[in-house]
N, CA and C atoms as an extended XYZ file, in Angstrom:
537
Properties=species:S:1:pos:R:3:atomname:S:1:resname:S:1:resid:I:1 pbc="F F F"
N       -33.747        3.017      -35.691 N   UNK     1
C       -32.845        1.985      -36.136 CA  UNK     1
C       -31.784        1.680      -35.075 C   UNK     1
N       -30.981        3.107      -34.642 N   UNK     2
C       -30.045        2.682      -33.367 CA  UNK     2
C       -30.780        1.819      -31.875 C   UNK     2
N       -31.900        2.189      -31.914 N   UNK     3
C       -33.016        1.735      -30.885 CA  UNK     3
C       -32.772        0.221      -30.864 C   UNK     3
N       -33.173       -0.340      -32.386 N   UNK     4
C       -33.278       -1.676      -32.644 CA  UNK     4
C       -31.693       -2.400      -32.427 C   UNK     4
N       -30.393       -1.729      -33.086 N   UNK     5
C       -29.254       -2.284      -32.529 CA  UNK     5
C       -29.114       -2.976      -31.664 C   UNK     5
N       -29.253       -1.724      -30.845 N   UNK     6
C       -28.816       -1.777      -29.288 CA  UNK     6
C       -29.839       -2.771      -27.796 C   UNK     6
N       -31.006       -2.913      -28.829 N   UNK     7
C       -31.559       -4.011      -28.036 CA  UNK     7
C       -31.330       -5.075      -28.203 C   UNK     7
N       -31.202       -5.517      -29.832 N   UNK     8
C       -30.499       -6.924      -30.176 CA  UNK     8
C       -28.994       -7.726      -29.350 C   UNK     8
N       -28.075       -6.192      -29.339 N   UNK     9
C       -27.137       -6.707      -28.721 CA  UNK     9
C       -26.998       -6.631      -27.335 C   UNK     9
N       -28.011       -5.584      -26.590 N   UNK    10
C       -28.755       -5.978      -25.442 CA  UNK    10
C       -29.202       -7.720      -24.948 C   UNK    10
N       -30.020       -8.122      -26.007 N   UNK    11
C       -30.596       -9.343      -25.884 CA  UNK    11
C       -29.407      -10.302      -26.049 C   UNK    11
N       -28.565      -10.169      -27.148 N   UNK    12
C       -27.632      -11.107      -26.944 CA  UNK    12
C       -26.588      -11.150      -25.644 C   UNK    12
N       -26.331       -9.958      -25.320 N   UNK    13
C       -25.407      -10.139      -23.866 CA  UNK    13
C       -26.127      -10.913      -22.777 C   UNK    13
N       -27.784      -10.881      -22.821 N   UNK    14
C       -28.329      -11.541      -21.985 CA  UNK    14
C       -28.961      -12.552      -21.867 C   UNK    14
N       -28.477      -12.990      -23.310 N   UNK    15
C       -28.861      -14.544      -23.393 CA  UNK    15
C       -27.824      -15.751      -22.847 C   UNK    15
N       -27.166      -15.060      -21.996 N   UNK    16
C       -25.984      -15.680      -21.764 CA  UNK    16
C       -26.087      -15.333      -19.719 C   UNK    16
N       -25.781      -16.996      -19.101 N   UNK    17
C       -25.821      -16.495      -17.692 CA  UNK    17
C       -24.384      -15.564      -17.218 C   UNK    17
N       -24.820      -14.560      -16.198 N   UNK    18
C       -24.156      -13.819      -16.003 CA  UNK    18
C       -22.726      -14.240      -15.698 C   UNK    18
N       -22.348      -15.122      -14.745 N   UNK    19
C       -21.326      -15.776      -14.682 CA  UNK    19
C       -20.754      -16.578      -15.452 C   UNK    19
N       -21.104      -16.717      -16.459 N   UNK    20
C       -20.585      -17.733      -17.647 CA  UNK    20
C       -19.903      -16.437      -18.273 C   UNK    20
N       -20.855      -15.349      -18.845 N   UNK    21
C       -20.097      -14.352      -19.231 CA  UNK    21
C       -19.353      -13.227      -18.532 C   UNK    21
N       -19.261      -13.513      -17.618 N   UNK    22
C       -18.074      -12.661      -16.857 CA  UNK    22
C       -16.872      -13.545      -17.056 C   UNK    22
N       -17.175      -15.010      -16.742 N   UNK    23
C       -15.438      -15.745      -16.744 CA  UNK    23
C       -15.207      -15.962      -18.447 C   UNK    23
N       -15.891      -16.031      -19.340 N   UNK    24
C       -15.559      -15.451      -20.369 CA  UNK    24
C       -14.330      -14.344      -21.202 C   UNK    24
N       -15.266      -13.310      -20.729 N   UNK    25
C       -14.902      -11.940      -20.517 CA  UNK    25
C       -13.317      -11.981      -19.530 C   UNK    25
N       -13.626      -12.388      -18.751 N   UNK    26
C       -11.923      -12.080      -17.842 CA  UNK    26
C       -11.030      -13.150      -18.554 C   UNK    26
N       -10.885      -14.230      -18.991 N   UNK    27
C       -10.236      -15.325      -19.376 CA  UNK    27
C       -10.015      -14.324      -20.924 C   UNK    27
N       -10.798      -13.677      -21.419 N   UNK    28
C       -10.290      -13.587      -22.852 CA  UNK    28
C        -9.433      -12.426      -22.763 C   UNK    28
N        -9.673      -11.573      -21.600 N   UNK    29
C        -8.922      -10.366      -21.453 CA  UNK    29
C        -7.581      -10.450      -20.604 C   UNK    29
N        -7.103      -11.957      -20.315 N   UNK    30
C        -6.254      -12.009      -19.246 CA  UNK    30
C        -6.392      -11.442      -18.006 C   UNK    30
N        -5.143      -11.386      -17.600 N   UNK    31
C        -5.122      -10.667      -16.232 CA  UNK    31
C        -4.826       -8.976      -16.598 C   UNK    31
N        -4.937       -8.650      -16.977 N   UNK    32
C        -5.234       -7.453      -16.964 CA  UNK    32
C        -4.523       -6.415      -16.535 C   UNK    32
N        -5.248       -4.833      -16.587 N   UNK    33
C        -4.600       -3.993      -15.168 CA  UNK    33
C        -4.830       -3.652      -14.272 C   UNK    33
N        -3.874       -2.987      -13.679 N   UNK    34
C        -5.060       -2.557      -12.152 CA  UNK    34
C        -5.235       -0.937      -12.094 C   UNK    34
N        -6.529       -0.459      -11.945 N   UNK    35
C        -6.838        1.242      -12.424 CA  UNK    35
C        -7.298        1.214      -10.850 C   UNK    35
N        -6.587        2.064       -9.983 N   UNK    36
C        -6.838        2.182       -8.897 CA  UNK    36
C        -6.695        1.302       -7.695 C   UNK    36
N        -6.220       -0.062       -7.785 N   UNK    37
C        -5.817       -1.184       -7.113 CA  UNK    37
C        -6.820       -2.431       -7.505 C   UNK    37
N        -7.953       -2.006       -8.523 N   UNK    38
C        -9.017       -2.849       -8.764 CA  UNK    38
C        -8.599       -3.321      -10.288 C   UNK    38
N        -8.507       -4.405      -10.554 N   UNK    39
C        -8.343       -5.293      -11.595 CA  UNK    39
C        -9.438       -4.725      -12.879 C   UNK    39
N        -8.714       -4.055      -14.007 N   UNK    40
C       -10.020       -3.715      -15.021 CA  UNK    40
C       -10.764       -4.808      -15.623 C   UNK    40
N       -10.187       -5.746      -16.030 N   UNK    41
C       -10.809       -6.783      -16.520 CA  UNK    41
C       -11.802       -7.371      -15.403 C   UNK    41
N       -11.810       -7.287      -14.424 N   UNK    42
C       -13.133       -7.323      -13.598 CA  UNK    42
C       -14.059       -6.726      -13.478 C   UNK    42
N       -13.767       -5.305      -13.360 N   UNK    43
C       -15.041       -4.386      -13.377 CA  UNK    43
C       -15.601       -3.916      -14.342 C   UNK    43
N       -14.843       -4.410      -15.672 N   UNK    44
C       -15.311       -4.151      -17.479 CA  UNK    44
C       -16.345       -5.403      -17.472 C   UNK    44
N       -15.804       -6.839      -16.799 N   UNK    45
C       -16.994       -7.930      -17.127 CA  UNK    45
C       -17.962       -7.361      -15.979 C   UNK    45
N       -17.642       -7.806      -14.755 N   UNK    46
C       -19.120       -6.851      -14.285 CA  UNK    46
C       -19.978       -5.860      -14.914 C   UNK    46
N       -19.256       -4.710      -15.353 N   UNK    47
C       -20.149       -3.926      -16.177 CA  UNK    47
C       -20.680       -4.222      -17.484 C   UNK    47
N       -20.201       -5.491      -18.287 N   UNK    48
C       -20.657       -5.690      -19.225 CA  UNK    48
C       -21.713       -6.305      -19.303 C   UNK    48
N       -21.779       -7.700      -17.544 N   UNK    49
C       -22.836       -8.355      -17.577 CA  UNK    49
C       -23.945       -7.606      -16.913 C   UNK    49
N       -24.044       -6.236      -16.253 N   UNK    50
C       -24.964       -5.781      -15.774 CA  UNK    50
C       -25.783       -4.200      -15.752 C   UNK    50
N       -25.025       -3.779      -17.182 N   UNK    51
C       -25.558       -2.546      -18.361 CA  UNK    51
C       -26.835       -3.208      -18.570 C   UNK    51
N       -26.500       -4.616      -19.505 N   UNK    52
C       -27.528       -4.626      -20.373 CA  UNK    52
C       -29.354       -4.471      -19.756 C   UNK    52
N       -29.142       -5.435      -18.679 N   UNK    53
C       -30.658       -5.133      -17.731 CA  UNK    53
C       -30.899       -3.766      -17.277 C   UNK    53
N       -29.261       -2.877      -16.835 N   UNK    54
C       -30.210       -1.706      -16.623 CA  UNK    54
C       -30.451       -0.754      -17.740 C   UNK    54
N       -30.059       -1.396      -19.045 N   UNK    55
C       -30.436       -0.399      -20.519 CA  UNK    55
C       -31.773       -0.997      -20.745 C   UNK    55
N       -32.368       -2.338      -20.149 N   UNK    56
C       -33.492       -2.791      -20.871 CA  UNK    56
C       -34.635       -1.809      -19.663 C   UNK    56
N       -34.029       -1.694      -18.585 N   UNK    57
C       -35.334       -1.505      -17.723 CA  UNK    57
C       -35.214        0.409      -17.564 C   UNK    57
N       -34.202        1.131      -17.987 N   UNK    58
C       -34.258        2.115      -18.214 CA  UNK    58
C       -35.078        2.721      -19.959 C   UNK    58
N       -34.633        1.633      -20.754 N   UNK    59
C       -35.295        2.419      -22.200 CA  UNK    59
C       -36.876        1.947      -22.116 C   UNK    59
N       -37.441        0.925      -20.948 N   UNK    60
C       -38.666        0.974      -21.052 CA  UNK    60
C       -39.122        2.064      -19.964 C   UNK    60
N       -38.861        2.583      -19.119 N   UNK    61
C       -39.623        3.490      -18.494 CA  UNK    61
C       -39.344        4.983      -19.025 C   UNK    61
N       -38.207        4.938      -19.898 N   UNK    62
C       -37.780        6.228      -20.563 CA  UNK    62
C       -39.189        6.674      -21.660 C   UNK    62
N       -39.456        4.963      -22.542 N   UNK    63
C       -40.762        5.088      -23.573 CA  UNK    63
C       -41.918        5.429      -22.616 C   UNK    63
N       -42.148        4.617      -21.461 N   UNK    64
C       -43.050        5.430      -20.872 CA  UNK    64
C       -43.747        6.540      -20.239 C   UNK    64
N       -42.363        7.211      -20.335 N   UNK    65
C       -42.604        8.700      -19.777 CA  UNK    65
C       -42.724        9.664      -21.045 C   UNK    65
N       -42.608        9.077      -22.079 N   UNK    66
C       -42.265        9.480      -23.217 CA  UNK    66
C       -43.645        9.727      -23.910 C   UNK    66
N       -44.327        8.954      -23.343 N   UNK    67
C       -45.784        8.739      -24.146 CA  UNK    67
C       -46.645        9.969      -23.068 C   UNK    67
N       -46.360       10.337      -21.933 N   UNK    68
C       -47.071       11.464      -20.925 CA  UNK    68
C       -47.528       12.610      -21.840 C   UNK    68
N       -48.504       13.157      -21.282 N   UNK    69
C       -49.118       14.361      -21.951 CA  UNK    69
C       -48.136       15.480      -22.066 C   UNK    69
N       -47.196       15.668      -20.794 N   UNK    70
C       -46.862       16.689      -20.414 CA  UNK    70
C       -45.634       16.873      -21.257 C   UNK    70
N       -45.012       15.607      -21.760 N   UNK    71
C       -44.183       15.740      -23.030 CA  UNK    71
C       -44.563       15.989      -24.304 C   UNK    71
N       -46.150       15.809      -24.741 N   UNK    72
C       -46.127       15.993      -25.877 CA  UNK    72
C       -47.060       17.379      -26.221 C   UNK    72
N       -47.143       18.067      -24.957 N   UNK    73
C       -47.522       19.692      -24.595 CA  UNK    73
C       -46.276       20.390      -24.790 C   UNK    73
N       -45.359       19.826      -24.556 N   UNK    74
C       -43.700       20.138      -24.717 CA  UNK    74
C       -43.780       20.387      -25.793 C   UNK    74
N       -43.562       19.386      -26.808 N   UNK    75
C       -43.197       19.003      -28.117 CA  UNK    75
C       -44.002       20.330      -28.875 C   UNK    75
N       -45.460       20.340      -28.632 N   UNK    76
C       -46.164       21.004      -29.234 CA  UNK    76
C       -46.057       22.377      -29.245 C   UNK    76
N       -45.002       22.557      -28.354 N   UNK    77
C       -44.825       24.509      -27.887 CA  UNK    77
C       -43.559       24.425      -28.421 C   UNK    77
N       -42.779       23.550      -29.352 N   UNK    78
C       -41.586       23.647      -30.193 CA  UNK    78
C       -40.148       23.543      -28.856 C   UNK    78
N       -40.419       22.607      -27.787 N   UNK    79
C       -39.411       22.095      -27.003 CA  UNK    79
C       -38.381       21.262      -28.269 C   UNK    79
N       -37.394       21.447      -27.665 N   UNK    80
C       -36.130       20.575      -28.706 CA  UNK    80
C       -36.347       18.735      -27.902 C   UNK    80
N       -35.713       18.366      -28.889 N   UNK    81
C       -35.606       16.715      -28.029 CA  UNK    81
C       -34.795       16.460      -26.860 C   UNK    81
N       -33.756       17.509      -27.081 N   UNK    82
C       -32.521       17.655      -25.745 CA  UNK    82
C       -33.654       17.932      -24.734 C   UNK    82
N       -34.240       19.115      -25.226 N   UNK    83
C       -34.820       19.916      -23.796 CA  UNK    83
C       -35.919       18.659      -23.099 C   UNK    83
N       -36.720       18.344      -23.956 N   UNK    84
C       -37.508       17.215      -23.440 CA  UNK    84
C       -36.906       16.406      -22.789 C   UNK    84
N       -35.978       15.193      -23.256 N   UNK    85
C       -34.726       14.758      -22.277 CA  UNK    85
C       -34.233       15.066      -21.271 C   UNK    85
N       -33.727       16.807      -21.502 N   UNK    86
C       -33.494       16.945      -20.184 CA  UNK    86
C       -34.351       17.447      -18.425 C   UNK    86
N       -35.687       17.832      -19.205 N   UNK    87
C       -36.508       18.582      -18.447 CA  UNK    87
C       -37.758       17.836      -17.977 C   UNK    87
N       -38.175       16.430      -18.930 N   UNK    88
C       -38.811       15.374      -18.820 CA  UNK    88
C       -38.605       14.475      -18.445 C   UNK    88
N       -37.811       13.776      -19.249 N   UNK    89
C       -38.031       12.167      -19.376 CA  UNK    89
C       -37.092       11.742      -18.099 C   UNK    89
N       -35.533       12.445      -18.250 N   UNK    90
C       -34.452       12.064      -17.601 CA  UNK    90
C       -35.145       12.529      -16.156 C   UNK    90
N       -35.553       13.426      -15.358 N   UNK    91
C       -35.910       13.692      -13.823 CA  UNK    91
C       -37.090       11.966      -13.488 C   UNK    91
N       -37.667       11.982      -14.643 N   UNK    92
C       -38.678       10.496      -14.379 CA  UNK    92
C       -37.982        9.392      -14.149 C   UNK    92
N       -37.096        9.603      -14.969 N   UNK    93
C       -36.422        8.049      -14.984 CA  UNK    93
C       -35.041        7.634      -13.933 C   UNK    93
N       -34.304        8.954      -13.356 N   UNK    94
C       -33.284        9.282      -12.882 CA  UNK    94
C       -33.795        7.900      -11.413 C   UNK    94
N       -34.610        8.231      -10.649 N   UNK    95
C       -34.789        6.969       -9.834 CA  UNK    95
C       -34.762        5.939      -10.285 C   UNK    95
N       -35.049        5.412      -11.606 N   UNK    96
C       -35.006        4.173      -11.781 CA  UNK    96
C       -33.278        3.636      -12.065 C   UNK    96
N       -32.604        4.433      -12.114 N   UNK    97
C       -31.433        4.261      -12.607 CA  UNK    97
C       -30.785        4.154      -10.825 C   UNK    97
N       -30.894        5.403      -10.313 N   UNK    98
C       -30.694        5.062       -8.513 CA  UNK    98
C       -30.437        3.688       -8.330 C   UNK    98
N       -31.991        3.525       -8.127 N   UNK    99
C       -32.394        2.276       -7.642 CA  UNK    99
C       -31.982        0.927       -7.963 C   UNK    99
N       -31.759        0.749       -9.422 N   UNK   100
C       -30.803       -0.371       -9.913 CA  UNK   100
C       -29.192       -0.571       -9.559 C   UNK   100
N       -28.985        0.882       -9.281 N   UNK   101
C       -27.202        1.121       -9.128 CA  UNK   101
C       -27.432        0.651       -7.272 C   UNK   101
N       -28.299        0.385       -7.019 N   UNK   102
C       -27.718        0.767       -5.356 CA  UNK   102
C       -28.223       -1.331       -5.063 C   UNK   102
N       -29.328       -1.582       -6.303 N   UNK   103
C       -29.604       -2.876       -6.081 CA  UNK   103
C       -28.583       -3.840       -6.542 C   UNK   103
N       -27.599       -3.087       -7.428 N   UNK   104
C       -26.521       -3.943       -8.284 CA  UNK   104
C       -25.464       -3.742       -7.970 C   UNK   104
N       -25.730       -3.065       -6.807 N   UNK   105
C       -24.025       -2.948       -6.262 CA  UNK   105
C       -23.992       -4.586       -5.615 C   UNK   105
N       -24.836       -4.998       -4.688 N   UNK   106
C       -24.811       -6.232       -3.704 CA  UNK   106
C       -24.490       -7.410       -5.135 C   UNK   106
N       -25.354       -7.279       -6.583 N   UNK   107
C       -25.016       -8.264       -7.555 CA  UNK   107
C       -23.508       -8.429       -7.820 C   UNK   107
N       -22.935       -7.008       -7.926 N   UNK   108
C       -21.504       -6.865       -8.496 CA  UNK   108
C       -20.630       -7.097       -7.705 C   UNK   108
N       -21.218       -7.297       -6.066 N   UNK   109
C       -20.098       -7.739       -4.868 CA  UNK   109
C       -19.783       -9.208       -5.172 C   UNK   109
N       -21.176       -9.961       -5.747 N   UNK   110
C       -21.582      -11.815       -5.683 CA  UNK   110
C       -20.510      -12.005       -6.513 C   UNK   110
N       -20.783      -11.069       -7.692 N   UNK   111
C       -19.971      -12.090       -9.019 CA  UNK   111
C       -18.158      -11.609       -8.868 C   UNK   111
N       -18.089      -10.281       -8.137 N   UNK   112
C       -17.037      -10.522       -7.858 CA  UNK   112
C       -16.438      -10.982       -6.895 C   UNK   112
N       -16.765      -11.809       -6.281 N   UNK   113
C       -16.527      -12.481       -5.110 CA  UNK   113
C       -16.271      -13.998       -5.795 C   UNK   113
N       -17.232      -14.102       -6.663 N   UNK   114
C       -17.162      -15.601       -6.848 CA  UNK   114
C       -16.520      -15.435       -8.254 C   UNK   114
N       -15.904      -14.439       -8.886 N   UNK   115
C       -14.657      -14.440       -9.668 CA  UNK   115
C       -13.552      -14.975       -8.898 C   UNK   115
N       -13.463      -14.101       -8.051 N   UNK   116
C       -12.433      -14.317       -7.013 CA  UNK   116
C       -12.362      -15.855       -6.435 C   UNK   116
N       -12.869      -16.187       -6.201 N   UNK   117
C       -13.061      -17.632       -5.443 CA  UNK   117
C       -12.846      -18.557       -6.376 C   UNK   117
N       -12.887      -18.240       -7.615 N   UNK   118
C       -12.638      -19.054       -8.925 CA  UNK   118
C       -11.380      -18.660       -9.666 C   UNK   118
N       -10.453      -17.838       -8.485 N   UNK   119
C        -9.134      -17.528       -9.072 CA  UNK   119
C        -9.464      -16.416      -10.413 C   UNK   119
N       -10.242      -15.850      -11.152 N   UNK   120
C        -9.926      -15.551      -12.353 CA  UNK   120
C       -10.419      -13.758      -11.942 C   UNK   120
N       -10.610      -13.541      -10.700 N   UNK   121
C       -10.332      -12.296      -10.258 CA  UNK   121
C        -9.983      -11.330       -9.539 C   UNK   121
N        -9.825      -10.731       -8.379 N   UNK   122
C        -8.458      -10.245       -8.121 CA  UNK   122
C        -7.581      -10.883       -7.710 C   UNK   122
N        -6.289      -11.012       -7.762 N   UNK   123
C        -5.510      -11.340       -7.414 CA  UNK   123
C        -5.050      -11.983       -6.066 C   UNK   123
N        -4.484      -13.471       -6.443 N   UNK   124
C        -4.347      -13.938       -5.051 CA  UNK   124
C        -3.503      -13.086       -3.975 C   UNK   124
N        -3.861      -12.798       -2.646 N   UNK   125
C        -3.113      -12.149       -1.861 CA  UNK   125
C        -3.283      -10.658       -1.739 C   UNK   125
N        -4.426      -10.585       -2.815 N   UNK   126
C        -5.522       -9.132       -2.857 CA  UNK   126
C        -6.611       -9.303       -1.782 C   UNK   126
N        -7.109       -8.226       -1.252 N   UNK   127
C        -7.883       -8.579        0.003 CA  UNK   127
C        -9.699       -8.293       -0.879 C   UNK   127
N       -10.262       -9.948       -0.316 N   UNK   128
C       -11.083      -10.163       -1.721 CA  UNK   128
C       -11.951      -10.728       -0.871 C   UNK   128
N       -13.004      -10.763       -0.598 N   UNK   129
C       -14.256      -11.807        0.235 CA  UNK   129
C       -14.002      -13.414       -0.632 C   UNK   129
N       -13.833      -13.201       -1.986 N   UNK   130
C       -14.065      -14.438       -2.772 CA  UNK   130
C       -12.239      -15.437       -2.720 C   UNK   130
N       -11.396      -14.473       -2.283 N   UNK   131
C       -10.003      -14.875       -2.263 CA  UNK   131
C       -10.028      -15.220       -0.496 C   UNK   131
N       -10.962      -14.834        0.088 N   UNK   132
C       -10.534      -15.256        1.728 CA  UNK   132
C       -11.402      -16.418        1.833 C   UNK   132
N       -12.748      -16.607        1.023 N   UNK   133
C       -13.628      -18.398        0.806 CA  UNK   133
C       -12.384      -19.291        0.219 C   UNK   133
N       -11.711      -18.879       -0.880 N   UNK   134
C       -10.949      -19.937       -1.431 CA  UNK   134
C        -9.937      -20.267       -0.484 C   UNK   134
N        -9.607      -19.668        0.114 N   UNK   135
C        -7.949      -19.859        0.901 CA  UNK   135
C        -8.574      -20.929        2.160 C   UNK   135
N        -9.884      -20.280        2.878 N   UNK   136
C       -10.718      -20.561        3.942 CA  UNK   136
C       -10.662      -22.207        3.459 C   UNK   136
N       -11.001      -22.683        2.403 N   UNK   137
C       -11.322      -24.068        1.961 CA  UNK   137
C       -10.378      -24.934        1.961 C   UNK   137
N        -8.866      -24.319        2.025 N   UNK   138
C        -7.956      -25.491        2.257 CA  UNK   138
C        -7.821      -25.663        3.656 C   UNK   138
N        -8.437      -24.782        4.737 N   UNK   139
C        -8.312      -25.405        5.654 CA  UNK   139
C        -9.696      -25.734        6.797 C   UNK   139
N       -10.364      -26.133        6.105 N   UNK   140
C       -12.110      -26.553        6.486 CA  UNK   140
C       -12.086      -27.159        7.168 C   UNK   140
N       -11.734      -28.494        7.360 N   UNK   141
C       -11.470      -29.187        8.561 CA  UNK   141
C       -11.259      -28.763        9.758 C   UNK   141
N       -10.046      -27.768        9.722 N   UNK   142
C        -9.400      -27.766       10.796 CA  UNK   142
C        -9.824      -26.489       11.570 C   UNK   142
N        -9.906      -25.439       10.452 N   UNK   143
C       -10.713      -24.093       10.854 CA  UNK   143
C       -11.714      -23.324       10.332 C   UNK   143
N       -12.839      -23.811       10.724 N   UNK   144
C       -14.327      -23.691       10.161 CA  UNK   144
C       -14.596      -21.903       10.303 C   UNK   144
N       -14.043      -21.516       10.938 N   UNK   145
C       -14.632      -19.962       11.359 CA  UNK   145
C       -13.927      -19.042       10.121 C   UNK   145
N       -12.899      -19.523        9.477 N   UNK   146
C       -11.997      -18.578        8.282 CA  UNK   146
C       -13.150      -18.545        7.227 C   UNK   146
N       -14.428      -19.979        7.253 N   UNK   147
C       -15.178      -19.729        6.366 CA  UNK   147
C       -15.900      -18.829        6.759 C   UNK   147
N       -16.808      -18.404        7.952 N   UNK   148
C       -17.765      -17.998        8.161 CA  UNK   148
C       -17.439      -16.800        8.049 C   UNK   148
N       -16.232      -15.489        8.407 N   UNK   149
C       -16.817      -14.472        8.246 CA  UNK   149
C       -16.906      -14.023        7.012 C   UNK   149
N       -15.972      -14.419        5.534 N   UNK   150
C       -16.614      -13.954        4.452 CA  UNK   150
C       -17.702      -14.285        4.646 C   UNK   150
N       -17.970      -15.402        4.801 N   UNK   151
C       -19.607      -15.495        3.739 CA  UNK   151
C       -20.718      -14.966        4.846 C   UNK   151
N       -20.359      -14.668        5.687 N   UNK   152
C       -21.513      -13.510        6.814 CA  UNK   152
C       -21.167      -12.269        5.706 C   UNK   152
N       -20.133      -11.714        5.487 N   UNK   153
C       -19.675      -10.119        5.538 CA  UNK   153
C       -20.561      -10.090        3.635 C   UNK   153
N       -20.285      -11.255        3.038 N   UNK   154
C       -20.610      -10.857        1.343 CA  UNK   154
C       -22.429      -11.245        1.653 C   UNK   154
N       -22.664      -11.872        2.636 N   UNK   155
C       -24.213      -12.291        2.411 CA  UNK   155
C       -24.880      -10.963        3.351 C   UNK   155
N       -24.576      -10.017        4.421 N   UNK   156
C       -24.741       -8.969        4.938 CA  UNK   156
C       -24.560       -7.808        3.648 C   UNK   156
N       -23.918       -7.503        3.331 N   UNK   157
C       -23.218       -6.635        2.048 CA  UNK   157
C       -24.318       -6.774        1.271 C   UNK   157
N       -24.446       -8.070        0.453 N   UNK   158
C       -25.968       -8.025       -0.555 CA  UNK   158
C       -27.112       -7.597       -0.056 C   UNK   158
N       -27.421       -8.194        1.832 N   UNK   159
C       -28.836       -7.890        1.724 CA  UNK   159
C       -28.697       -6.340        2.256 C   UNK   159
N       -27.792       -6.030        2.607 N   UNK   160
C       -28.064       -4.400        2.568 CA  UNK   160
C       -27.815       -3.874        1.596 C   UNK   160
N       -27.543       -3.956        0.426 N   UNK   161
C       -27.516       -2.878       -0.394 CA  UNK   161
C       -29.056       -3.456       -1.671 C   UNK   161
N       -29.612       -4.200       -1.001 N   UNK   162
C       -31.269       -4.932       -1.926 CA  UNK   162
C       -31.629       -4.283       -0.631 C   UNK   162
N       -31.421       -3.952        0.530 N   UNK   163
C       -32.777       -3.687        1.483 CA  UNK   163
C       -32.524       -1.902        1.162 C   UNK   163
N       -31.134       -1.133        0.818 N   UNK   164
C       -31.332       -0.211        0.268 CA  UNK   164
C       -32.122        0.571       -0.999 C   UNK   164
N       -31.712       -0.399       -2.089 N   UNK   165
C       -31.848       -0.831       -3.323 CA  UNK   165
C       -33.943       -0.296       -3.098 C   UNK   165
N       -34.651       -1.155       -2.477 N   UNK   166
C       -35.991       -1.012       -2.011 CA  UNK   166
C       -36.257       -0.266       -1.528 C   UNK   166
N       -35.559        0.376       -0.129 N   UNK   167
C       -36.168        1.671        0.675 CA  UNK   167
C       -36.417        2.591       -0.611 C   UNK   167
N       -35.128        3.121       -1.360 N   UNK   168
C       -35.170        3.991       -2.223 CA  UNK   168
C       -36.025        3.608       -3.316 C   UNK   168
N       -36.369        2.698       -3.721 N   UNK   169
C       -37.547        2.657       -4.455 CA  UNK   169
C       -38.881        3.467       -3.459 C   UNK   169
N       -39.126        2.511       -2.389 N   UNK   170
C       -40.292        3.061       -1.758 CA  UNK   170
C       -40.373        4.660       -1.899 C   UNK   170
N       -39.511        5.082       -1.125 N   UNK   171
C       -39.620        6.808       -1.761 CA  UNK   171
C       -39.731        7.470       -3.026 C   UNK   171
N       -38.758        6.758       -3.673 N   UNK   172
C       -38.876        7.683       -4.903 CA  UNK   172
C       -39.717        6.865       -6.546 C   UNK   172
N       -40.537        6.026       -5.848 N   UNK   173
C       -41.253        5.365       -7.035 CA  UNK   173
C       -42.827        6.259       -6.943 C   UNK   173
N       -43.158        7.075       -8.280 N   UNK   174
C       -44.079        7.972       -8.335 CA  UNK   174
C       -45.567        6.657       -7.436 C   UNK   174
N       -45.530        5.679       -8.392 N   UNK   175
C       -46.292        4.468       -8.139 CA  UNK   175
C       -47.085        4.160       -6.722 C   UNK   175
N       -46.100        5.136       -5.726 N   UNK   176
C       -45.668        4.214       -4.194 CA  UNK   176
C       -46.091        5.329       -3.396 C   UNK   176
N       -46.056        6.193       -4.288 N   UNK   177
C       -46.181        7.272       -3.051 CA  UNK   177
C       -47.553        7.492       -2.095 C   UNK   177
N       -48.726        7.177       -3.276 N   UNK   178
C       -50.113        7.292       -2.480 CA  UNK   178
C       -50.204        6.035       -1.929 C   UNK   178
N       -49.576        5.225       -1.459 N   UNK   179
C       -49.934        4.477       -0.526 CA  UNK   179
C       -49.631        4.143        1.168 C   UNK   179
């Protein structure tokens, strides 16, 4: 039953584009505080818009490891559900969780960047890739290069942490290895 909840409201957080519900999310929470010099109401909508995909793509490979022989040889020698969890399912699935955190870091740089650039996240005069595009734009004309190194430094930033995001798949995807 908790299974079924939590996918519904899974599905509903993600029926919604990510950036629609992040400026959502920050606009309803104001400006917020700052826990460490980082704005919470930013990194609560980031995390709100980008749980839900990794709860959908973690509880399906969790069922799939779930269905393995070697868990239900477990089960059958009177393993607890913790122990299975902890001695099964979770070592299977622990890469897949890696691998999303290292692919969603470059996502969580975009949207906070382009919070930022849309004023509604960190703070103007906070040192922000998305606060140095906006500032960069009042003076385009005159000095074209204030644009270019954000958007080199946030478009470098994504594809290395997706070209990370992949290496570490390649290694640690059971799938990948015999090839």
């Amino acid at each position: 039953m908790w299974d079924l909840i939590i996918q519904r409201f899974v599905d509903g957080v993600m029926a919604f584009p990510a950036l629609i519900l992040a400026l959502t999310i920050v606009t309803l929470m104001g400006k917020g505080f700052t826990v460490g010099g980082a704005q919470a109401n930013v990194v609560l909508s980031i995390a709100i818009v980008l749980i839900p995909v990794t709860t959908r793509v973690v509880r399906g490979s969790a069922l799939s490891v779930k269905e393995n022989v070697y868990v239900d040889a477990a089960r059958s020698l009177g393993a607890s559900d913790m122990r299975i969890m902890s001695r099964h399912v979770l070592p299977n699935v622990a890469h897949v969780i890696i691998i999303l955190g290292a692919t969603y870091l470059g996502a969580a740089i975009l949207l906070e960047s382009t919070l930022s650039f849309l004023h509604q996240g960190t703070a103007i005069g906070q040192p922000s890739w998305g606060n140095m595009l906006a500032t960069s734009r009042t003076t385009l004309e005159s000095h074209q290069q204030l644009l270019w190194s954000p958007t080199i430094a946030v478009s470098l930033a994504i594809l290395a942490f997706n070209l990370l995001g992949d290496a570490l798949r390649d290694v640690w995807d059971p799938r990948l290895r015999n090839t």
